[in-house]
Coordinates of C-alpha atoms and ligand atoms in Angstrom, one line a residue:
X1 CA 17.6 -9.7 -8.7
X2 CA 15.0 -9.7 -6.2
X3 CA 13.6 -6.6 -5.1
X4 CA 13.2 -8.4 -1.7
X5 CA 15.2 -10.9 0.1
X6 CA 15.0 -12.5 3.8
X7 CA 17.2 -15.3 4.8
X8 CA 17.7 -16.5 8.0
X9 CA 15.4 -13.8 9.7
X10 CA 15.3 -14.8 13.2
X11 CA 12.7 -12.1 15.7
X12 CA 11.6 -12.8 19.3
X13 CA 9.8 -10.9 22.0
X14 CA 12.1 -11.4 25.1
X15 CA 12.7 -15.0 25.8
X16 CA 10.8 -16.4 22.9
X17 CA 11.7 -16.5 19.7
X18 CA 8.9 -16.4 17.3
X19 CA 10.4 -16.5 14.1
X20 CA 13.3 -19.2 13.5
X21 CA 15.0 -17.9 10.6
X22 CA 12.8 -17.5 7.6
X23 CA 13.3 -16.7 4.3
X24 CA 11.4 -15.0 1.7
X25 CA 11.9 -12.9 -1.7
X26 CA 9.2 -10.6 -3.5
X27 CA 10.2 -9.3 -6.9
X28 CA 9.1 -6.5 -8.7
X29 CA 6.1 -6.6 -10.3
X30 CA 5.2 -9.5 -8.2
X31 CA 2.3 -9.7 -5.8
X32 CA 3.5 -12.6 -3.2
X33 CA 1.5 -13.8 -0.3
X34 CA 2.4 -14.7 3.4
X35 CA -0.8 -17.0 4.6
X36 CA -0.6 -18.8 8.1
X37 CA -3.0 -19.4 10.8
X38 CA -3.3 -16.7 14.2
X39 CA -0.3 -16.3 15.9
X40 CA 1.9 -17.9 13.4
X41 CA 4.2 -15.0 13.0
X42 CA 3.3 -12.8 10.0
X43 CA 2.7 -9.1 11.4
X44 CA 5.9 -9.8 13.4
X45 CA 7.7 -10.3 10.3
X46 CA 6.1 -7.4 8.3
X47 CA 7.1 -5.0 11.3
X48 CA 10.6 -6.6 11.6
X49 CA 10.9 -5.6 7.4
X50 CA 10.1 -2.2 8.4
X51 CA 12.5 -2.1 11.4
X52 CA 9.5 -1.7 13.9
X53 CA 11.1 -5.0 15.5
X54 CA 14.4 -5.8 15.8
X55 CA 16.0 -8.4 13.9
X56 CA 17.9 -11.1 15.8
X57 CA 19.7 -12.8 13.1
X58 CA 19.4 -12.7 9.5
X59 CA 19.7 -10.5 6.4
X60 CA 17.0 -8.4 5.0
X61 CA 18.4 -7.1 1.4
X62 CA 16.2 -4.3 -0.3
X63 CA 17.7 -4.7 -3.7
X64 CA 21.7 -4.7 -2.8
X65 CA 21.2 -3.3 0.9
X66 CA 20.9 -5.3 3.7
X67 CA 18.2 -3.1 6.0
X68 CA 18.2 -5.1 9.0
X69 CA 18.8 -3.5 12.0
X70 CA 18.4 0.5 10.2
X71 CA 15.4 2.8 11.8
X72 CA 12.0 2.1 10.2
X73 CA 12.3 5.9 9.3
X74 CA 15.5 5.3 7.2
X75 CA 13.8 1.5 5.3
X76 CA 10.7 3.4 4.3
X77 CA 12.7 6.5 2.7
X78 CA 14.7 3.4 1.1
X79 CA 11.3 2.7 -0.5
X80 CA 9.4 0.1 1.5
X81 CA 6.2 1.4 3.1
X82 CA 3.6 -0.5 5.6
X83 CA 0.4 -0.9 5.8
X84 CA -0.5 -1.8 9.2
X85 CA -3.0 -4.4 10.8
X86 CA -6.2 -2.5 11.7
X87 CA -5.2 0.4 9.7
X88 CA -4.2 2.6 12.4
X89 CA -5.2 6.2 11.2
X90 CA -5.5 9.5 13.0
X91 CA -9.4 9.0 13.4
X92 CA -9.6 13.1 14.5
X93 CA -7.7 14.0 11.4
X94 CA -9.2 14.6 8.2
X95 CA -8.4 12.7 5.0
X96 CA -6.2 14.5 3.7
X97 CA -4.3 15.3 7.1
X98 CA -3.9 11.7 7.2
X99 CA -2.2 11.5 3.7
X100 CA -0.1 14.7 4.2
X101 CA 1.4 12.9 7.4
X102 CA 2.3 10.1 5.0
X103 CA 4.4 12.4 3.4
X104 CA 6.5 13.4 6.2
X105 CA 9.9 11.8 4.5
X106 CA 9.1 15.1 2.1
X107 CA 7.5 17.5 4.3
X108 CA 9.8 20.6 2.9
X109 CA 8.5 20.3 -1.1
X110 CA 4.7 21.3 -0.6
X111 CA 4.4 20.9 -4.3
X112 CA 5.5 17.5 -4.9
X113 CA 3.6 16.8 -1.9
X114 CA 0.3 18.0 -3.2
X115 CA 1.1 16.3 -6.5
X116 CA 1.2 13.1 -5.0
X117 CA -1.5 13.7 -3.1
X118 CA -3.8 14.4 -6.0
X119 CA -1.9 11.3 -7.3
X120 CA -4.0 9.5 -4.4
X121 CA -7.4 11.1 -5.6
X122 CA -7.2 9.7 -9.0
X123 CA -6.1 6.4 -7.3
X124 CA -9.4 6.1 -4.9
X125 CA -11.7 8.4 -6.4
X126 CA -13.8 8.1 -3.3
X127 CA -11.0 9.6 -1.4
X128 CA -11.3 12.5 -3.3
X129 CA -14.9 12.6 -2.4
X130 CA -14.3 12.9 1.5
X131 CA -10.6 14.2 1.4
X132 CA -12.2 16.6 4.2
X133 CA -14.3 13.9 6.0
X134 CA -12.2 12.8 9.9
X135 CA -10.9 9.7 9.2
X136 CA -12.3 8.0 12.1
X137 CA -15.7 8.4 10.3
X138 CA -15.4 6.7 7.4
X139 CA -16.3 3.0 6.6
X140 CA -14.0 0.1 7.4
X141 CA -13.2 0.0 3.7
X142 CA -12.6 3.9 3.1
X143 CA -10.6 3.8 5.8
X144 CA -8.3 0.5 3.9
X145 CA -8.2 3.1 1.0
X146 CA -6.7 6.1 3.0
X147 CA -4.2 3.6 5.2
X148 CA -2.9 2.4 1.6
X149 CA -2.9 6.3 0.1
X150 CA -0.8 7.2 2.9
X151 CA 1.5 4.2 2.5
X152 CA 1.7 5.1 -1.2
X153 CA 2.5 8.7 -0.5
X154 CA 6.6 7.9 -0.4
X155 CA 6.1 6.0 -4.0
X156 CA 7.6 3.0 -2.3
X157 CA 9.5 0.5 -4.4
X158 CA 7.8 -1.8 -1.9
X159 CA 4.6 -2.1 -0.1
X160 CA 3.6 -4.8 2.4
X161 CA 0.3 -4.9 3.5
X162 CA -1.0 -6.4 6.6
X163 CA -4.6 -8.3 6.3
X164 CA -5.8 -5.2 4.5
X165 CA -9.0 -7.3 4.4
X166 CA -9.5 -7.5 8.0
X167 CA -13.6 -6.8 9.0
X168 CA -14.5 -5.8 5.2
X169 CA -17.6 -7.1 3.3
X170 CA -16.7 -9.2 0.1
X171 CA -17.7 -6.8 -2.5
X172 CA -15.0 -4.3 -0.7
X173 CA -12.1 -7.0 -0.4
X174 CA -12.2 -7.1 -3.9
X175 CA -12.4 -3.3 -4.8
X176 CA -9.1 -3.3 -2.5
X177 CA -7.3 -6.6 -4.0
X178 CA -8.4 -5.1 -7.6
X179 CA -5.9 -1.3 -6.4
X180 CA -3.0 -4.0 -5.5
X181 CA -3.2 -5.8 -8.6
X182 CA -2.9 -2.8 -10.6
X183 CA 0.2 -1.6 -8.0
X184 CA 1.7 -4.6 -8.9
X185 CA 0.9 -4.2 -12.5
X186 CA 3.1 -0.9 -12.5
X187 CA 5.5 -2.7 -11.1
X188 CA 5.5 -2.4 -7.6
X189 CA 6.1 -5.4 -5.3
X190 CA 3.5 -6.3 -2.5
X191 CA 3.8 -8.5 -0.2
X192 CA 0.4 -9.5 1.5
X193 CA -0.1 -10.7 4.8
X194 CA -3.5 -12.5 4.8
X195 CA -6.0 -14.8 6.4
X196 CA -8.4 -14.6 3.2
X197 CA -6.2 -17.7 1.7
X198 CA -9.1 -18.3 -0.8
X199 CA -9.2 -14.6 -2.3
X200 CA -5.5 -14.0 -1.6
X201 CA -4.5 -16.9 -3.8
X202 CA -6.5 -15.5 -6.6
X203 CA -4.5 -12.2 -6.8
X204 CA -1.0 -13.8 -6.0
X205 CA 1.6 -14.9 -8.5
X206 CA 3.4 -16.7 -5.6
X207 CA 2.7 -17.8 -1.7
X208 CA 4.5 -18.9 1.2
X209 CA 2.4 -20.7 4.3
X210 CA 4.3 -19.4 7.9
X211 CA 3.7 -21.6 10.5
X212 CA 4.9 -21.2 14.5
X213 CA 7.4 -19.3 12.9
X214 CA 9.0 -21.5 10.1
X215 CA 8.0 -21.5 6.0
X216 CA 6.3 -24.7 5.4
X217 CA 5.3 -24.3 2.3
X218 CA 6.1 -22.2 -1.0
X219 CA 4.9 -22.1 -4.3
X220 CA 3.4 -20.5 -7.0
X221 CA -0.1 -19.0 -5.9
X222 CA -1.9 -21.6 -8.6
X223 CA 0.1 -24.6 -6.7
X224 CA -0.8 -23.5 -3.4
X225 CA -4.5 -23.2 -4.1
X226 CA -5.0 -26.7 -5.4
X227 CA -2.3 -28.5 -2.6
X228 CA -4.5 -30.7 0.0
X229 CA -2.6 -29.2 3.2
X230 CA -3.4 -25.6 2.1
X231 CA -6.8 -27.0 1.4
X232 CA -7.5 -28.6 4.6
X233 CA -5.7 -25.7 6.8
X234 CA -7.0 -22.8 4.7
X235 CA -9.6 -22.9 2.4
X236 CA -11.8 -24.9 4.2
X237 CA -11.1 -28.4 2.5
X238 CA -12.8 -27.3 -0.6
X239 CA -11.0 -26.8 -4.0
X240 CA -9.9 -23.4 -4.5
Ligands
ATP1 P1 -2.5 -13.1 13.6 O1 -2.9 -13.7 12.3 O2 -3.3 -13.6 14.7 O3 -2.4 -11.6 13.5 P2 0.3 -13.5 13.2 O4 0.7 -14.6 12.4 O5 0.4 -12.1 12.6 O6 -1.1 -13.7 13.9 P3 2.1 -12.4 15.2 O7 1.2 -11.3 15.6 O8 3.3 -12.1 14.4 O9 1.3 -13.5 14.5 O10 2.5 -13.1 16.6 C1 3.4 -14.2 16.6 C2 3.6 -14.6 18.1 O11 4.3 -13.6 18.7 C3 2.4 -14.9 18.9 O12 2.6 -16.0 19.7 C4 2.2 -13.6 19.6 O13 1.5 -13.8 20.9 C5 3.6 -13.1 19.9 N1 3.8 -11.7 20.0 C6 3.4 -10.8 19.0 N2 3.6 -9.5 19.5 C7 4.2 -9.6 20.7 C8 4.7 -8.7 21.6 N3 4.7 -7.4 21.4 N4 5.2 -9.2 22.8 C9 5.2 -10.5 23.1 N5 4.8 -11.4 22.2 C10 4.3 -11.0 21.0

């Protein structure tokens, strides 16, 4: 059984309906990719998983329960946590402020709150480094590292990530993509909202392409990468 499963997912934004009933399924241990140009409708389908949209029609089954509709509260302590476009932090809070928030679900057990957030520091090393540094101080890829840490606090069963590459240099994309491989290798499902097709496609085992608000396309990541519309539209025309 999927860990994952959307069908029919239908969100708008008052009159207009931006996404016409999609569906999707991430397993675990499965790193799958959501790829589509600006405006196509990704974030508004990673915050409608996380119930920071409502759902107009459709089912959104987290193993055997559908969580459509429940407060995002409620889906994340089910176990699916969110990364969010442009990272949003608490810039005037430290590091580790930041990652104790994350861990609000279990605010009463200060033990198995620090555990997990010495979990984090073996995770990203460098966190560990500037766990008292403000947030709002550190670089654009430090600050990819905490937003995930905090995501990872609540040892979701799922995390979906929105373009966690956003503004970072190469070298740093990859230090990031290398963290959600090896969540995914422990088993952990991701799905990965991205307009880095090229890089994206290396790291996924399966992709779908969104676009104005429909799937087009799905497939396994290797497929994708070598099919001429995905080519033209994404990765620049060149062979992936
Ligand atoms: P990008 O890659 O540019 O982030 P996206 O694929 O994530 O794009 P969305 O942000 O989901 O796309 O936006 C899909 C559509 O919904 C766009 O036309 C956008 O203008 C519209 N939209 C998004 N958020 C709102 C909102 N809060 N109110 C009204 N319309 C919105």
């Amino acid at each position: 059984m999927s860990l994952l499963t959307v069908e029919g997912l239908r969100v708008g934004y008052g009159k207009v309906e931006v996404l016409h009933g999609i569906g999707l399924r991430v397993a675990a241990g499965e790193i799958v990719a959501l790829l589509g140009s600006n405006g196509a409708g990704k974030t508004t389908t990673l915050r409608a998983l996380s119930g920071l949209e409502p759902v107009r029609a459709g089912h959104i089954m987290l193993s055997d329960q559908n969580i459509a509709g429940l407060p995002a509260h409620q889906i994340a302590a089910l176990g699916l946590a969110h990364v969010p476009e442009r990272r949003r932090l608490f810039a005037p809070l430290s590091v580790e402020e930041n990652l104790k928030l994350g861990g609000y679900l279990i605010r009463g057990q200060q033990a198995e709150l620090k555990r997990r957030i010495e979990a984090m520091y073996v995770l990203f090393p460098r966190l560990l480094e500037r766990r008292q540094q403000l947030a709002g101080t550190l670089s654009g890829g430090e600050q990819q590292m905490v937003a995930i840490a905090r995501a990872l606090i609540l040892e979701p069963r799922l995390l979906v990530l929105d373009e966690p590459s956003m503004g970072l240099a190469p070298l740093v994309v990859r230090s990031i993509f290398t963290i959600v491989q090896r969540l995914r290798d422990q088993g952990m499902g991701i799905l990965l909202v991205e307009q880095n097709a090229r890089q994206t496609l290396k790291i996924a085992d399966r992709a779908y392409v969104l676009e104005s608000g429909s799937i087009l396309l799905e497939g396994s990541a290797e497929d994708l990468a070598r099919d001429a519309r995905v080519q033209s539209a994404y990765l620049g025309g060149a062979a992936a």
